[in-house]
Amino acid sequence: LFGRAVTARSTPPDFGAVLHAVGLIGPGDVLVIDAGAQTHHAMIGDILGGHLHRQGAAGLVCDGAVRDVAGLAAMPGLPVYARAVNPLGPTTARIGEVNGGIMIGGIAIAPGDLIIGDDDGLVALPPALLPRLINAAEAKLRLEAEWTARLTAGESIRDIFKLG
């Protein structure tokens, strides 16, 4: 997952902000839903997920529940990260905030932040930090490749990691 955040703050079972935010999604955007970690109602499923997919969204993050996971999983190129799965959908669409600052798992996310995810989890970065972090990330990858090569060559853990 890699894209820019479009944020929605909703209070389940209301998903008004989600509807408005889905209407703003463009290619490469990630819909990031702050449902306050509440999981008693899903905030999105395969109907709106399908619309995101057709719009070229890069992914979906929900700090709450999603539904229709088989349908969502069948959409290639639309990774979905959610706190929970719940078949019970939203019941109202009146309130919420779109493209404001939100909190996901205790982390502040602003509209336009870069959302990066893989099988190990998610990170949100303000775009201004990216140039500074790329060098450090590339250095870490080089170090890990070196460790792997040394382990494969049979060098001891003690020597590689300087365990004294």
Short mmCIF file of N, CA and C in Angstrom, two decimals:
data_model
loop_
_atom_site.label_atom_id
_atom_site.label_comp_id
_atom_site.label_asym_id
_atom_site.label_seq_id
_atom_site.Cartn_x
_atom_site.Cartn_y
_atom_site.Cartn_z
N LEU A 1 0.85 -1.18 0.00
CA LEU A 1 0.00 0.00 0.00
C LEU A 1 0.88 1.23 0.00
N PHE A 2 0.59 2.16 -0.88
CA PHE A 2 1.29 3.43 -0.91
C PHE A 2 0.38 4.45 -1.57
N GLY A 3 0.07 5.51 -0.85
CA GLY A 3 -0.74 6.58 -1.42
C GLY A 3 -0.93 7.70 -0.43
N ARG A 4 -1.64 8.72 -0.86
CA ARG A 4 -1.91 9.90 -0.03
C ARG A 4 -3.26 9.75 0.67
N ALA A 5 -3.30 10.17 1.93
CA ALA A 5 -4.49 10.01 2.76
C ALA A 5 -5.59 11.00 2.40
N VAL A 6 -6.78 10.47 2.25
CA VAL A 6 -8.03 11.24 2.29
C VAL A 6 -8.69 10.75 3.57
N THR A 7 -8.95 11.64 4.51
CA THR A 7 -9.39 11.21 5.83
C THR A 7 -10.88 11.41 6.04
N ALA A 8 -11.44 10.54 6.87
CA ALA A 8 -12.85 10.61 7.27
C ALA A 8 -12.94 10.25 8.75
N ARG A 9 -13.60 11.10 9.53
CA ARG A 9 -13.86 10.78 10.95
C ARG A 9 -15.34 10.49 11.08
N SER A 10 -15.66 9.29 11.51
CA SER A 10 -17.04 8.85 11.66
C SER A 10 -17.27 8.32 13.06
N THR A 11 -18.51 8.38 13.48
CA THR A 11 -18.91 7.78 14.75
C THR A 11 -19.94 6.70 14.44
N PRO A 12 -19.50 5.43 14.45
CA PRO A 12 -20.44 4.36 14.15
C PRO A 12 -21.66 4.40 15.05
N PRO A 13 -22.83 4.14 14.54
CA PRO A 13 -23.13 3.54 13.24
C PRO A 13 -23.29 4.54 12.09
N ASP A 14 -22.90 5.81 12.29
CA ASP A 14 -23.04 6.81 11.24
C ASP A 14 -21.80 6.78 10.33
N PHE A 15 -22.04 6.80 9.03
CA PHE A 15 -20.91 6.79 8.09
C PHE A 15 -21.00 7.93 7.07
N GLY A 16 -21.62 9.03 7.48
CA GLY A 16 -21.75 10.18 6.59
C GLY A 16 -20.42 10.67 6.04
N ALA A 17 -19.42 10.78 6.90
CA ALA A 17 -18.11 11.26 6.45
C ALA A 17 -17.47 10.29 5.46
N VAL A 18 -17.70 9.00 5.65
CA VAL A 18 -17.15 8.01 4.72
C VAL A 18 -17.73 8.23 3.33
N LEU A 19 -19.04 8.44 3.24
CA LEU A 19 -19.67 8.68 1.94
C LEU A 19 -19.07 9.91 1.26
N HIS A 20 -18.93 10.98 2.01
CA HIS A 20 -18.37 12.21 1.43
C HIS A 20 -16.92 11.99 0.99
N ALA A 21 -16.14 11.31 1.81
CA ALA A 21 -14.74 11.08 1.48
C ALA A 21 -14.59 10.18 0.26
N VAL A 22 -15.44 9.16 0.13
CA VAL A 22 -15.38 8.29 -1.04
C VAL A 22 -15.58 9.12 -2.31
N GLY A 23 -16.42 10.13 -2.23
CA GLY A 23 -16.65 10.99 -3.39
C GLY A 23 -15.45 11.85 -3.76
N LEU A 24 -14.47 11.96 -2.87
CA LEU A 24 -13.27 12.77 -3.14
C LEU A 24 -12.08 11.95 -3.62
N ILE A 25 -12.18 10.64 -3.52
CA ILE A 25 -11.04 9.76 -3.83
C ILE A 25 -10.67 9.84 -5.30
N GLY A 26 -9.36 9.96 -5.52
CA GLY A 26 -8.82 9.91 -6.87
C GLY A 26 -7.78 8.82 -6.97
N PRO A 27 -7.23 8.63 -8.15
CA PRO A 27 -6.21 7.60 -8.33
C PRO A 27 -5.03 7.81 -7.37
N GLY A 28 -4.64 6.72 -6.72
CA GLY A 28 -3.51 6.76 -5.81
C GLY A 28 -3.82 7.22 -4.40
N ASP A 29 -5.06 7.61 -4.13
CA ASP A 29 -5.45 8.02 -2.78
C ASP A 29 -5.76 6.81 -1.91
N VAL A 30 -5.62 7.00 -0.61
CA VAL A 30 -5.96 5.98 0.38
C VAL A 30 -7.05 6.56 1.27
N LEU A 31 -8.19 5.90 1.34
CA LEU A 31 -9.24 6.33 2.26
C LEU A 31 -8.86 5.85 3.65
N VAL A 32 -8.73 6.79 4.59
CA VAL A 32 -8.35 6.47 5.97
C VAL A 32 -9.51 6.90 6.87
N ILE A 33 -10.15 5.91 7.48
CA ILE A 33 -11.36 6.14 8.28
C ILE A 33 -11.03 6.02 9.76
N ASP A 34 -11.28 7.09 10.49
CA ASP A 34 -11.16 7.08 11.95
C ASP A 34 -12.56 6.82 12.50
N ALA A 35 -12.80 5.59 12.90
CA ALA A 35 -14.07 5.22 13.52
C ALA A 35 -13.90 5.06 15.02
N GLY A 36 -12.86 5.66 15.54
CA GLY A 36 -12.63 5.62 16.99
C GLY A 36 -12.41 4.24 17.54
N ALA A 37 -11.91 3.32 16.72
CA ALA A 37 -11.68 1.93 17.11
C ALA A 37 -12.96 1.20 17.50
N GLN A 38 -14.11 1.78 17.17
CA GLN A 38 -15.39 1.12 17.46
C GLN A 38 -15.67 0.09 16.37
N THR A 39 -16.07 -1.09 16.80
CA THR A 39 -16.24 -2.20 15.85
C THR A 39 -17.65 -2.77 15.84
N HIS A 40 -18.60 -2.12 16.47
CA HIS A 40 -19.96 -2.67 16.54
C HIS A 40 -20.75 -2.48 15.25
N HIS A 41 -20.27 -1.64 14.32
CA HIS A 41 -20.87 -1.49 13.00
C HIS A 41 -19.74 -1.29 11.99
N ALA A 42 -19.84 -1.95 10.85
CA ALA A 42 -18.86 -1.74 9.78
C ALA A 42 -19.07 -0.36 9.16
N MET A 43 -17.98 0.26 8.76
CA MET A 43 -18.04 1.58 8.15
C MET A 43 -18.03 1.53 6.63
N ILE A 44 -17.61 0.39 6.07
CA ILE A 44 -17.52 0.27 4.61
C ILE A 44 -17.51 -1.20 4.24
N GLY A 45 -17.98 -1.49 3.04
CA GLY A 45 -18.00 -2.86 2.53
C GLY A 45 -17.70 -2.87 1.05
N ASP A 46 -18.19 -3.91 0.37
CA ASP A 46 -17.79 -4.08 -1.03
C ASP A 46 -18.46 -3.11 -2.01
N ILE A 47 -19.59 -2.51 -1.67
CA ILE A 47 -20.20 -1.56 -2.60
C ILE A 47 -19.33 -0.30 -2.70
N LEU A 48 -19.05 0.34 -1.57
CA LEU A 48 -18.19 1.52 -1.60
C LEU A 48 -16.74 1.14 -1.89
N GLY A 49 -16.33 -0.02 -1.41
CA GLY A 49 -14.99 -0.51 -1.75
C GLY A 49 -14.84 -0.69 -3.25
N GLY A 50 -15.87 -1.20 -3.89
CA GLY A 50 -15.84 -1.35 -5.35
C GLY A 50 -15.73 0.00 -6.06
N HIS A 51 -16.41 1.00 -5.51
CA HIS A 51 -16.30 2.34 -6.09
C HIS A 51 -14.88 2.87 -5.92
N LEU A 52 -14.29 2.67 -4.74
CA LEU A 52 -12.90 3.07 -4.54
C LEU A 52 -11.99 2.39 -5.56
N HIS A 53 -12.21 1.11 -5.75
CA HIS A 53 -11.41 0.33 -6.69
C HIS A 53 -11.53 0.89 -8.10
N ARG A 54 -12.75 1.18 -8.54
CA ARG A 54 -12.97 1.73 -9.88
C ARG A 54 -12.37 3.13 -10.02
N GLN A 55 -12.29 3.87 -8.93
CA GLN A 55 -11.71 5.22 -8.96
C GLN A 55 -10.18 5.17 -8.93
N GLY A 56 -9.60 4.00 -8.74
CA GLY A 56 -8.14 3.88 -8.73
C GLY A 56 -7.51 4.13 -7.37
N ALA A 57 -8.30 4.00 -6.30
CA ALA A 57 -7.75 4.18 -4.96
C ALA A 57 -6.60 3.21 -4.72
N ALA A 58 -5.63 3.65 -3.93
CA ALA A 58 -4.49 2.81 -3.61
C ALA A 58 -4.77 1.88 -2.45
N GLY A 59 -5.83 2.17 -1.66
CA GLY A 59 -6.15 1.30 -0.54
C GLY A 59 -7.14 1.91 0.41
N LEU A 60 -7.42 1.16 1.47
CA LEU A 60 -8.41 1.52 2.47
C LEU A 60 -7.87 1.14 3.84
N VAL A 61 -7.95 2.09 4.79
CA VAL A 61 -7.56 1.84 6.17
C VAL A 61 -8.74 2.24 7.03
N CYS A 62 -9.18 1.35 7.92
CA CYS A 62 -10.33 1.65 8.78
C CYS A 62 -10.00 1.30 10.22
N ASP A 63 -9.94 2.32 11.07
CA ASP A 63 -9.77 2.08 12.50
C ASP A 63 -11.15 1.83 13.08
N GLY A 64 -11.71 0.73 12.69
CA GLY A 64 -13.04 0.27 13.01
C GLY A 64 -13.27 -1.01 12.23
N ALA A 65 -14.52 -1.29 11.92
CA ALA A 65 -14.84 -2.54 11.24
C ALA A 65 -15.18 -2.30 9.77
N VAL A 66 -14.91 -3.32 8.96
CA VAL A 66 -15.36 -3.39 7.58
C VAL A 66 -16.23 -4.63 7.43
N ARG A 67 -16.93 -4.72 6.32
CA ARG A 67 -17.74 -5.90 6.03
C ARG A 67 -17.50 -6.34 4.60
N ASP A 68 -18.11 -7.44 4.21
CA ASP A 68 -17.99 -7.96 2.84
C ASP A 68 -16.54 -8.24 2.47
N VAL A 69 -15.80 -8.88 3.37
CA VAL A 69 -14.37 -9.05 3.16
C VAL A 69 -14.03 -9.91 1.95
N ALA A 70 -14.87 -10.87 1.61
CA ALA A 70 -14.58 -11.67 0.41
C ALA A 70 -14.63 -10.79 -0.83
N GLY A 71 -15.63 -9.92 -0.90
CA GLY A 71 -15.73 -8.99 -2.03
C GLY A 71 -14.57 -8.02 -2.06
N LEU A 72 -14.21 -7.48 -0.90
CA LEU A 72 -13.07 -6.56 -0.85
C LEU A 72 -11.77 -7.25 -1.24
N ALA A 73 -11.58 -8.47 -0.77
CA ALA A 73 -10.35 -9.21 -1.06
C ALA A 73 -10.24 -9.55 -2.54
N ALA A 74 -11.36 -9.62 -3.25
CA ALA A 74 -11.34 -9.96 -4.66
C ALA A 74 -10.99 -8.76 -5.55
N MET A 75 -10.75 -7.60 -4.96
CA MET A 75 -10.43 -6.40 -5.74
C MET A 75 -8.92 -6.23 -5.80
N PRO A 76 -8.31 -6.64 -6.93
CA PRO A 76 -6.85 -6.56 -7.02
C PRO A 76 -6.38 -5.11 -6.93
N GLY A 77 -5.31 -4.91 -6.18
CA GLY A 77 -4.74 -3.58 -6.07
C GLY A 77 -5.43 -2.68 -5.06
N LEU A 78 -6.36 -3.22 -4.27
CA LEU A 78 -7.02 -2.44 -3.24
C LEU A 78 -6.79 -3.11 -1.88
N PRO A 79 -5.61 -2.89 -1.29
CA PRO A 79 -5.38 -3.48 0.03
C PRO A 79 -6.29 -2.84 1.07
N VAL A 80 -6.75 -3.65 2.01
CA VAL A 80 -7.65 -3.19 3.05
C VAL A 80 -7.04 -3.55 4.40
N TYR A 81 -6.93 -2.55 5.26
CA TYR A 81 -6.47 -2.73 6.64
C TYR A 81 -7.61 -2.29 7.54
N ALA A 82 -8.00 -3.13 8.47
CA ALA A 82 -9.10 -2.79 9.37
C ALA A 82 -8.85 -3.41 10.74
N ARG A 83 -9.45 -2.80 11.74
CA ARG A 83 -9.33 -3.30 13.10
C ARG A 83 -10.15 -4.58 13.29
N ALA A 84 -11.29 -4.67 12.57
CA ALA A 84 -12.19 -5.81 12.77
C ALA A 84 -13.07 -6.00 11.54
N VAL A 85 -13.79 -7.12 11.55
CA VAL A 85 -14.80 -7.43 10.54
C VAL A 85 -16.12 -7.57 11.27
N ASN A 86 -17.16 -6.96 10.72
CA ASN A 86 -18.49 -7.06 11.31
C ASN A 86 -19.52 -6.99 10.18
N PRO A 87 -20.42 -7.94 10.09
CA PRO A 87 -21.40 -7.91 9.01
C PRO A 87 -22.46 -6.83 9.18
N LEU A 88 -22.57 -6.26 10.38
CA LEU A 88 -23.58 -5.24 10.63
C LEU A 88 -23.10 -3.89 10.08
N GLY A 89 -23.83 -3.38 9.10
CA GLY A 89 -23.43 -2.15 8.44
C GLY A 89 -23.89 -0.91 9.17
N PRO A 90 -23.51 0.26 8.65
CA PRO A 90 -23.90 1.52 9.24
C PRO A 90 -25.40 1.75 9.09
N THR A 91 -25.93 2.64 9.92
CA THR A 91 -27.39 2.86 9.89
C THR A 91 -27.78 4.29 9.57
N THR A 92 -26.86 5.24 9.70
CA THR A 92 -27.16 6.63 9.38
C THR A 92 -26.00 7.24 8.62
N ALA A 93 -26.28 8.36 7.97
CA ALA A 93 -25.25 9.06 7.18
C ALA A 93 -25.45 10.56 7.32
N ARG A 94 -25.23 11.06 8.54
CA ARG A 94 -25.51 12.47 8.79
C ARG A 94 -24.31 13.27 9.25
N ILE A 95 -23.37 12.66 9.94
CA ILE A 95 -22.35 13.45 10.61
C ILE A 95 -20.95 12.97 10.24
N GLY A 96 -19.97 13.69 10.75
CA GLY A 96 -18.58 13.31 10.55
C GLY A 96 -17.80 14.44 9.93
N GLU A 97 -16.50 14.22 9.79
CA GLU A 97 -15.60 15.23 9.24
C GLU A 97 -14.75 14.60 8.15
N VAL A 98 -14.56 15.33 7.06
CA VAL A 98 -13.75 14.86 5.94
C VAL A 98 -12.53 15.76 5.80
N ASN A 99 -11.39 15.13 5.57
CA ASN A 99 -10.12 15.80 5.34
C ASN A 99 -9.72 16.75 6.47
N GLY A 100 -9.92 16.25 7.68
CA GLY A 100 -9.38 16.89 8.87
C GLY A 100 -8.35 15.95 9.47
N GLY A 101 -7.67 16.41 10.49
CA GLY A 101 -6.74 15.54 11.19
C GLY A 101 -7.49 14.45 11.95
N ILE A 102 -6.94 13.24 11.92
CA ILE A 102 -7.57 12.10 12.60
C ILE A 102 -6.51 11.34 13.39
N MET A 103 -6.98 10.38 14.19
CA MET A 103 -6.10 9.49 14.93
C MET A 103 -6.43 8.05 14.53
N ILE A 104 -5.41 7.30 14.21
CA ILE A 104 -5.56 5.88 13.89
C ILE A 104 -4.59 5.12 14.77
N GLY A 105 -5.12 4.33 15.67
CA GLY A 105 -4.25 3.56 16.57
C GLY A 105 -3.30 4.45 17.37
N GLY A 106 -3.76 5.63 17.74
CA GLY A 106 -2.95 6.54 18.52
C GLY A 106 -1.98 7.38 17.71
N ILE A 107 -2.01 7.27 16.39
CA ILE A 107 -1.11 8.01 15.52
C ILE A 107 -1.90 9.08 14.78
N ALA A 108 -1.40 10.32 14.81
CA ALA A 108 -2.05 11.43 14.11
C ALA A 108 -1.80 11.30 12.61
N ILE A 109 -2.85 11.47 11.84
CA ILE A 109 -2.76 11.43 10.38
C ILE A 109 -3.46 12.67 9.84
N ALA A 110 -2.79 13.34 8.92
CA ALA A 110 -3.35 14.52 8.27
C ALA A 110 -3.67 14.20 6.82
N PRO A 111 -4.65 14.89 6.26
CA PRO A 111 -4.92 14.70 4.83
C PRO A 111 -3.63 14.94 4.03
N GLY A 112 -3.39 14.07 3.07
CA GLY A 112 -2.19 14.19 2.24
C GLY A 112 -0.98 13.46 2.77
N ASP A 113 -1.04 12.97 4.02
CA ASP A 113 0.08 12.17 4.52
C ASP A 113 0.25 10.94 3.64
N LEU A 114 1.48 10.46 3.55
CA LEU A 114 1.76 9.25 2.79
C LEU A 114 1.45 8.05 3.68
N ILE A 115 0.62 7.17 3.18
CA ILE A 115 0.25 5.95 3.90
C ILE A 115 0.97 4.80 3.22
N ILE A 116 1.77 4.09 3.99
CA ILE A 116 2.57 2.99 3.47
C ILE A 116 2.25 1.76 4.30
N GLY A 117 1.95 0.64 3.64
CA GLY A 117 1.61 -0.56 4.37
C GLY A 117 2.09 -1.81 3.68
N ASP A 118 2.33 -2.82 4.48
CA ASP A 118 2.65 -4.15 3.96
C ASP A 118 2.08 -5.17 4.94
N ASP A 119 2.50 -6.41 4.83
CA ASP A 119 1.97 -7.45 5.70
C ASP A 119 2.29 -7.23 7.17
N ASP A 120 3.28 -6.39 7.47
CA ASP A 120 3.68 -6.14 8.85
C ASP A 120 2.95 -4.97 9.49
N GLY A 121 2.25 -4.16 8.71
CA GLY A 121 1.53 -3.04 9.29
C GLY A 121 1.55 -1.80 8.43
N LEU A 122 1.28 -0.68 9.07
CA LEU A 122 1.11 0.60 8.39
C LEU A 122 1.98 1.68 9.01
N VAL A 123 2.30 2.67 8.21
CA VAL A 123 2.96 3.87 8.70
C VAL A 123 2.38 5.05 7.94
N ALA A 124 2.32 6.20 8.62
CA ALA A 124 1.88 7.44 7.99
C ALA A 124 3.01 8.45 8.12
N LEU A 125 3.35 9.08 7.00
CA LEU A 125 4.44 10.04 7.00
C LEU A 125 4.00 11.35 6.37
N PRO A 126 4.27 12.46 7.02
CA PRO A 126 4.07 13.73 6.34
C PRO A 126 5.03 13.78 5.13
N PRO A 127 4.57 14.20 3.96
CA PRO A 127 5.42 14.19 2.77
C PRO A 127 6.75 14.89 2.95
N ALA A 128 6.82 15.91 3.77
CA ALA A 128 8.06 16.65 3.98
C ALA A 128 9.15 15.78 4.61
N LEU A 129 8.78 14.72 5.33
CA LEU A 129 9.77 13.84 5.96
C LEU A 129 10.39 12.84 5.00
N LEU A 130 9.73 12.57 3.88
CA LEU A 130 10.17 11.50 2.99
C LEU A 130 11.62 11.65 2.53
N PRO A 131 12.07 12.81 2.04
CA PRO A 131 13.46 12.88 1.58
C PRO A 131 14.47 12.53 2.68
N ARG A 132 14.19 12.95 3.91
CA ARG A 132 15.12 12.67 5.01
C ARG A 132 15.12 11.19 5.38
N LEU A 133 13.97 10.54 5.28
CA LEU A 133 13.86 9.15 5.71
C LEU A 133 14.32 8.14 4.66
N ILE A 134 14.32 8.52 3.40
CA ILE A 134 14.69 7.58 2.34
C ILE A 134 16.12 7.08 2.53
N ASN A 135 17.06 7.99 2.81
CA ASN A 135 18.45 7.56 3.00
C ASN A 135 18.58 6.58 4.16
N ALA A 136 17.90 6.86 5.27
CA ALA A 136 17.97 5.96 6.42
C ALA A 136 17.35 4.61 6.10
N ALA A 137 16.24 4.60 5.37
CA ALA A 137 15.58 3.34 5.00
C ALA A 137 16.47 2.52 4.06
N GLU A 138 17.10 3.18 3.10
CA GLU A 138 17.98 2.47 2.18
C GLU A 138 19.20 1.91 2.91
N ALA A 139 19.73 2.67 3.88
CA ALA A 139 20.87 2.18 4.67
C ALA A 139 20.47 0.95 5.47
N LYS A 140 19.27 0.96 6.04
CA LYS A 140 18.78 -0.19 6.81
C LYS A 140 18.64 -1.42 5.90
N LEU A 141 18.12 -1.24 4.71
CA LEU A 141 18.00 -2.36 3.77
C LEU A 141 19.37 -2.92 3.40
N ARG A 142 20.35 -2.05 3.19
CA ARG A 142 21.71 -2.53 2.88
C ARG A 142 22.28 -3.32 4.06
N LEU A 143 22.07 -2.83 5.28
CA LEU A 143 22.57 -3.53 6.47
C LEU A 143 21.91 -4.90 6.61
N GLU A 144 20.60 -4.96 6.40
CA GLU A 144 19.91 -6.25 6.51
C GLU A 144 20.37 -7.22 5.42
N ALA A 145 20.63 -6.72 4.22
CA ALA A 145 21.16 -7.58 3.15
C ALA A 145 22.54 -8.11 3.53
N GLU A 146 23.35 -7.27 4.16
CA GLU A 146 24.67 -7.70 4.62
C GLU A 146 24.53 -8.80 5.68
N TRP A 147 23.64 -8.59 6.65
CA TRP A 147 23.43 -9.61 7.68
C TRP A 147 23.01 -10.95 7.06
N THR A 148 22.08 -10.88 6.11
CA THR A 148 21.61 -12.11 5.46
C THR A 148 22.75 -12.81 4.73
N ALA A 149 23.56 -12.05 4.01
CA ALA A 149 24.68 -12.64 3.27
C ALA A 149 25.67 -13.28 4.24
N ARG A 150 25.96 -12.62 5.33
CA ARG A 150 26.92 -13.15 6.30
C ARG A 150 26.36 -14.40 6.98
N LEU A 151 25.09 -14.40 7.32
CA LEU A 151 24.47 -15.59 7.92
C LEU A 151 24.49 -16.75 6.94
N THR A 152 24.15 -16.48 5.68
CA THR A 152 24.14 -17.51 4.63
C THR A 152 25.53 -18.09 4.42
N ALA A 153 26.54 -17.25 4.57
CA ALA A 153 27.92 -17.71 4.40
C ALA A 153 28.42 -18.49 5.60
N GLY A 154 27.62 -18.57 6.67
CA GLY A 154 27.98 -19.38 7.82
C GLY A 154 28.66 -18.62 8.95
N GLU A 155 28.75 -17.32 8.85
CA GLU A 155 29.36 -16.54 9.92
C GLU A 155 28.49 -16.63 11.17
N SER A 156 29.11 -16.53 12.32
CA SER A 156 28.36 -16.71 13.56
C SER A 156 27.53 -15.47 13.91
N ILE A 157 26.41 -15.73 14.57
CA ILE A 157 25.55 -14.66 15.09
C ILE A 157 26.36 -13.75 15.99
N ARG A 158 27.19 -14.36 16.82
CA ARG A 158 28.00 -13.60 17.78
C ARG A 158 28.86 -12.55 17.05
N ASP A 159 29.50 -12.96 15.95
CA ASP A 159 30.37 -12.03 15.21
C ASP A 159 29.54 -10.98 14.45
N ILE A 160 28.48 -11.41 13.81
CA ILE A 160 27.69 -10.49 12.98
C ILE A 160 27.10 -9.39 13.84
N PHE A 161 26.56 -9.76 14.99
CA PHE A 161 25.85 -8.79 15.83
C PHE A 161 26.70 -8.30 17.02
N LYS A 162 28.00 -8.63 16.97
CA LYS A 162 28.97 -8.15 17.98
C LYS A 162 28.49 -8.39 19.40
N LEU A 163 28.20 -9.66 19.67
CA LEU A 163 27.68 -10.03 20.98
C LEU A 163 28.75 -10.24 22.04
N GLY A 164 29.98 -10.01 21.71
CA GLY A 164 31.05 -10.06 22.70
C GLY A 164 31.36 -11.37 23.18
#
